[in-house]
Amino acid sequence: MYATNENMDDDPIGKSIIKNLVYIKQNITSYDTILDILVSKEIIGLHERSDFSSHGISHNDKIQEVINVVLKKGASDEFITALLDSGNEHVAEQILTLDEKDFTTFTQGTRVTGNSIRPKDRLLQAYRDIATLQREKNDISNEIKSLQTHHEDQVAGLHEQITKLKEQMREKDNTIKTQNEHLRKLKEMQEKKSTIHEEQMDDIKQTLAKVVNLCETTQEKVIETQKKVTLLEDQMKKPRVRGNITSTMREERNKANKH
């Protein structure tokens, strides 16, 4: 049992699908491709696809289930374009073989023109145009998605580079902190050495001052000693002169006495 819209008079393509149901079941090919197209058009849910491709269902029953969904959702146009895109143009052409009344009903308010062309051919061309436009739309949509993905990849790549640069900056900061700490310790050591050196220099200066003072004191003592020595020498020289004079006088006296 197939599902239909409440008022099939408003859907002459749907009526034609029902009318040509036997032909459709006998001649349709690329069933899985049709399923994929209807899934992409959101006529069949992705989670429902496996229900339509179950191995326990006959080929005719599978097609019947698909047609039930198409008619229930009023998706006759999408079904025709799916037939055209899946290599089932012969099936689409059979469905579009409408009588003049149905064709007039279907084309009211549309841009399907060309009265010199048979209704079926005009409809078929219109659906071909729709299918072509749909493919172009899908191509554009895929290109947009590709560009978005590429852009997202670029953004992700930039984020990754930024993350790496931030990590490198953190490593540099840590290295700088370590170097600064090392430098601080070196400065402390240098300051300590400088302080010790200054203290040692002060000690040396004090010792040197003591040595200089001692030398000066010693020099004074030496000078004083030299003065004393000189004085003693002078004192020692004076008695000798007196002794010499006395001896000379004695000799002269002795000479005088002899005379």
Short mmCIF file of C-alpha atoms in Angstrom, two decimals:
data_model
loop_
_atom_site.label_atom_id
_atom_site.label_comp_id
_atom_site.label_asym_id
_atom_site.label_seq_id
_atom_site.Cartn_x
_atom_site.Cartn_y
_atom_site.Cartn_z
CA MET A 1 0.00 0.00 0.00
CA TYR A 2 1.49 3.34 -1.01
CA ALA A 3 1.05 6.69 0.70
CA THR A 4 -0.39 9.67 -1.12
CA ASN A 5 -0.98 13.33 -0.43
CA GLU A 6 -4.40 14.31 0.84
CA ASN A 7 -5.19 15.94 -2.52
CA MET A 8 -3.34 14.29 -5.40
CA ASP A 9 -4.98 16.70 -7.86
CA ASP A 10 -2.47 19.31 -6.67
CA ASP A 11 0.41 16.97 -7.52
CA PRO A 12 0.08 15.68 -11.09
CA ILE A 13 3.65 14.34 -10.95
CA GLY A 14 2.70 12.33 -7.87
CA LYS A 15 -0.35 10.99 -9.70
CA SER A 16 1.87 10.02 -12.63
CA ILE A 17 4.30 8.23 -10.28
CA ILE A 18 1.41 6.11 -8.99
CA LYS A 19 0.13 5.53 -12.52
CA ASN A 20 3.57 4.34 -13.66
CA LEU A 21 4.42 2.39 -10.51
CA VAL A 22 4.87 -0.94 -12.31
CA TYR A 23 7.13 0.64 -14.94
CA ILE A 24 9.18 2.35 -12.24
CA LYS A 25 9.74 -0.88 -10.30
CA GLN A 26 10.67 -2.82 -13.42
CA ASN A 27 13.02 -0.25 -14.96
CA ILE A 28 14.63 1.73 -12.17
CA THR A 29 18.40 1.27 -11.67
CA SER A 30 21.09 2.61 -9.33
CA TYR A 31 18.78 2.30 -6.35
CA ASP A 32 21.50 3.10 -3.78
CA THR A 33 22.44 6.26 -5.67
CA ILE A 34 18.81 7.40 -5.61
CA LEU A 35 18.76 6.75 -1.84
CA ASP A 36 21.91 8.83 -1.35
CA ILE A 37 20.47 11.71 -3.39
CA LEU A 38 17.22 11.67 -1.41
CA VAL A 39 19.23 11.59 1.83
CA SER A 40 21.26 14.59 0.64
CA LYS A 41 17.99 16.39 -0.13
CA GLU A 42 16.77 15.45 3.38
CA ILE A 43 13.77 13.56 1.99
CA ILE A 44 15.05 10.44 3.74
CA GLY A 45 16.81 10.74 7.07
CA LEU A 46 20.37 9.51 7.30
CA HIS A 47 19.43 7.18 10.15
CA GLU A 48 16.56 5.79 8.02
CA ARG A 49 18.70 4.89 5.02
CA SER A 50 19.59 1.44 6.33
CA ASP A 51 15.86 0.64 6.59
CA PHE A 52 15.53 1.14 2.82
CA SER A 53 18.53 -1.02 1.96
CA SER A 54 17.82 -4.00 4.20
CA HIS A 55 18.69 -7.34 2.60
CA GLY A 56 15.47 -8.88 3.89
CA ILE A 57 13.32 -6.68 1.62
CA SER A 58 12.73 -7.34 -2.07
CA HIS A 59 13.79 -4.84 -4.72
CA ASN A 60 10.18 -3.91 -5.53
CA ASP A 61 9.32 -3.43 -1.86
CA LYS A 62 12.35 -1.18 -1.39
CA ILE A 63 11.25 1.00 -4.31
CA GLN A 64 7.70 1.04 -2.95
CA GLU A 65 8.91 2.26 0.45
CA VAL A 66 10.91 5.05 -1.18
CA ILE A 67 7.92 6.13 -3.28
CA ASN A 68 5.70 6.08 -0.18
CA VAL A 69 8.07 8.54 1.55
CA VAL A 70 8.34 10.70 -1.58
CA LEU A 71 4.56 10.97 -1.97
CA LYS A 72 3.97 11.45 1.76
CA LYS A 73 6.41 14.36 1.89
CA GLY A 74 5.26 15.85 -1.43
CA ALA A 75 8.77 15.43 -2.82
CA SER A 76 7.86 14.45 -6.39
CA ASP A 77 10.16 17.10 -7.88
CA GLU A 78 13.10 15.87 -5.81
CA PHE A 79 12.37 12.29 -6.90
CA ILE A 80 12.41 13.30 -10.60
CA THR A 81 15.75 15.12 -10.23
CA ALA A 82 17.12 12.12 -8.31
CA LEU A 83 16.14 9.90 -11.26
CA LEU A 84 17.89 12.26 -13.69
CA ASP A 85 21.05 12.45 -11.56
CA SER A 86 21.22 8.67 -11.11
CA GLY A 87 21.01 7.74 -14.80
CA ASN A 88 17.28 6.93 -14.74
CA GLU A 89 16.21 9.53 -17.28
CA HIS A 90 14.08 6.90 -19.06
CA VAL A 91 12.04 6.46 -15.86
CA ALA A 92 11.74 10.22 -15.38
CA GLU A 93 10.60 10.60 -19.00
CA GLN A 94 7.91 7.96 -18.49
CA ILE A 95 6.64 9.69 -15.34
CA LEU A 96 6.56 13.07 -17.10
CA THR A 97 4.30 11.73 -19.87
CA LEU A 98 1.32 13.76 -18.61
CA ASP A 99 -1.91 14.33 -20.40
CA GLU A 100 -2.69 17.90 -21.46
CA LYS A 101 -4.92 18.54 -18.45
CA ASP A 102 -2.31 17.44 -15.91
CA PHE A 103 0.37 19.35 -17.81
CA THR A 104 -1.70 22.53 -17.73
CA THR A 105 -2.34 22.07 -14.01
CA PHE A 106 1.33 21.47 -13.33
CA THR A 107 2.65 24.41 -15.39
CA GLN A 108 0.28 27.05 -14.01
CA GLY A 109 2.33 29.84 -12.48
CA THR A 110 5.62 28.34 -13.71
CA ARG A 111 8.10 29.37 -16.40
CA VAL A 112 7.72 26.16 -18.42
CA THR A 113 7.06 27.53 -21.91
CA GLY A 114 7.37 26.48 -25.53
CA ASN A 115 4.00 25.39 -26.84
CA SER A 116 5.58 23.96 -29.99
CA ILE A 117 7.32 21.32 -27.85
CA ARG A 118 5.50 18.29 -26.50
CA PRO A 119 4.44 18.63 -22.84
CA LYS A 120 6.61 15.66 -21.85
CA ASP A 121 9.70 17.15 -23.51
CA ARG A 122 9.06 20.55 -21.96
CA LEU A 123 8.74 19.02 -18.50
CA LEU A 124 11.77 16.84 -19.02
CA GLN A 125 13.85 19.84 -20.10
CA ALA A 126 12.60 21.83 -17.14
CA TYR A 127 13.62 19.06 -14.74
CA ARG A 128 16.96 18.73 -16.51
CA ASP A 129 17.49 22.43 -15.93
CA ILE A 130 16.47 22.01 -12.30
CA ALA A 131 18.84 19.06 -11.92
CA THR A 132 21.66 21.04 -13.54
CA LEU A 133 21.01 24.01 -11.28
CA GLN A 134 20.85 21.69 -8.29
CA ARG A 135 24.20 20.14 -9.23
CA GLU A 136 25.71 23.59 -9.69
CA LYS A 137 24.26 24.58 -6.34
CA ASN A 138 25.74 21.46 -4.75
CA ASP A 139 29.10 22.18 -6.39
CA ILE A 140 29.02 25.73 -5.04
CA SER A 141 27.96 24.44 -1.63
CA ASN A 142 30.78 21.89 -1.66
CA GLU A 143 33.24 24.56 -2.73
CA ILE A 144 32.03 26.80 0.09
CA LYS A 145 32.43 23.91 2.54
CA SER A 146 35.87 23.20 1.12
CA LEU A 147 36.85 26.85 1.51
CA GLN A 148 35.42 26.89 5.02
CA THR A 149 37.31 23.72 5.86
CA HIS A 150 40.47 25.18 4.33
CA HIS A 151 39.89 28.40 6.24
CA GLU A 152 39.26 26.45 9.43
CA ASP A 153 42.42 24.45 8.79
CA GLN A 154 44.34 27.69 8.28
CA VAL A 155 42.84 29.15 11.44
CA ALA A 156 43.63 25.92 13.29
CA GLY A 157 47.17 26.07 11.90
CA LEU A 158 47.51 29.69 13.04
CA HIS A 159 46.16 28.78 16.48
CA GLU A 160 48.69 25.96 16.64
CA GLN A 161 51.50 28.32 15.62
CA ILE A 162 50.32 30.88 18.19
CA THR A 163 50.23 28.15 20.85
CA LYS A 164 53.77 27.07 19.94
CA LEU A 165 54.98 30.68 19.96
CA LYS A 166 53.39 31.24 23.36
CA GLU A 167 55.08 28.10 24.64
CA GLN A 168 58.39 29.32 23.22
CA MET A 169 57.81 32.70 24.89
CA ARG A 170 57.16 30.96 28.21
CA GLU A 171 60.36 28.96 27.78
CA LYS A 172 62.25 32.17 26.95
CA ASP A 173 60.74 33.88 30.00
CA ASN A 174 61.79 30.97 32.20
CA THR A 175 65.28 31.06 30.69
CA ILE A 176 65.48 34.81 31.28
CA LYS A 177 64.33 34.36 34.88
CA THR A 178 66.95 31.66 35.39
CA GLN A 179 69.66 33.85 33.85
CA ASN A 180 68.57 36.83 35.96
CA GLU A 181 68.71 34.69 39.10
CA HIS A 182 72.14 33.43 38.10
CA LEU A 183 73.26 37.00 37.43
CA ARG A 184 71.89 38.12 40.79
CA LYS A 185 73.86 35.40 42.56
CA LEU A 186 77.00 36.34 40.63
CA LYS A 187 76.52 39.97 41.64
CA GLU A 188 76.09 38.92 45.26
CA MET A 189 79.25 36.85 45.06
CA GLN A 190 81.07 39.74 43.39
CA GLU A 191 79.84 42.15 46.04
CA LYS A 192 80.95 39.75 48.78
CA LYS A 193 84.34 39.35 47.13
CA SER A 194 84.59 43.11 46.74
CA THR A 195 83.70 43.59 50.41
CA ILE A 196 86.25 40.97 51.47
CA HIS A 197 88.83 42.57 49.18
CA GLU A 198 88.14 45.99 50.65
CA GLU A 199 88.43 44.58 54.16
CA GLN A 200 91.68 42.87 53.21
CA MET A 201 92.93 46.10 51.65
CA ASP A 202 92.02 47.96 54.83
CA ASP A 203 93.93 45.38 56.87
CA ILE A 204 96.89 45.65 54.52
CA LYS A 205 96.77 49.45 54.71
CA GLN A 206 96.63 49.30 58.49
CA THR A 207 99.51 46.82 58.57
CA LEU A 208 101.46 48.95 56.11
CA ALA A 209 100.80 52.02 58.22
CA LYS A 210 102.09 50.14 61.25
CA VAL A 211 105.16 49.05 59.29
CA VAL A 212 105.76 52.61 58.10
CA ASN A 213 105.32 53.89 61.62
CA LEU A 214 107.65 51.20 62.89
CA CYS A 215 110.16 52.10 60.19
CA GLU A 216 109.95 55.75 61.11
CA THR A 217 110.39 54.89 64.78
CA THR A 218 113.29 52.62 63.92
CA GLN A 219 114.78 55.33 61.73
CA GLU A 220 114.55 57.78 64.58
CA LYS A 221 116.20 55.26 66.88
CA VAL A 222 118.90 54.65 64.29
CA ILE A 223 119.51 58.38 64.01
CA GLU A 224 119.57 58.69 67.76
CA THR A 225 121.93 55.76 67.99
CA GLN A 226 124.17 57.28 65.32
CA LYS A 227 124.25 60.51 67.25
CA LYS A 228 125.25 58.62 70.36
CA VAL A 229 127.89 56.71 68.44
CA THR A 230 129.24 59.94 67.00
CA LEU A 231 129.32 61.50 70.41
CA LEU A 232 131.13 58.52 71.84
CA GLU A 233 133.58 58.59 69.00
CA ASP A 234 134.21 62.24 69.65
CA GLN A 235 134.67 61.53 73.28
CA MET A 236 137.03 58.71 72.52
CA LYS A 237 139.10 60.88 70.20
CA LYS A 238 139.67 63.63 72.76
CA PRO A 239 141.65 61.56 75.31
CA ARG A 240 143.97 60.28 72.63
CA VAL A 241 144.95 63.80 71.60
CA ARG A 242 145.63 64.71 75.18
CA GLY A 243 147.68 61.59 75.62
CA ASN A 244 149.71 62.40 72.54
CA ILE A 245 150.39 65.91 73.76
CA THR A 246 151.57 64.62 77.15
CA SER A 247 153.91 62.13 75.55
CA THR A 248 155.41 64.82 73.35
CA MET A 249 155.95 67.09 76.29
CA ARG A 250 157.57 64.31 78.19
CA GLU A 251 159.92 63.62 75.35
CA GLU A 252 160.86 67.28 75.15
CA ARG A 253 161.48 67.38 78.88
CA ASN A 254 163.63 64.34 78.73
CA LYS A 255 165.65 65.91 75.96
CA ALA A 256 166.04 69.06 77.96
CA ASN A 257 167.23 67.20 80.99
CA LYS A 258 169.83 65.43 78.97
CA HIS A 259 171.15 68.65 77.74
#
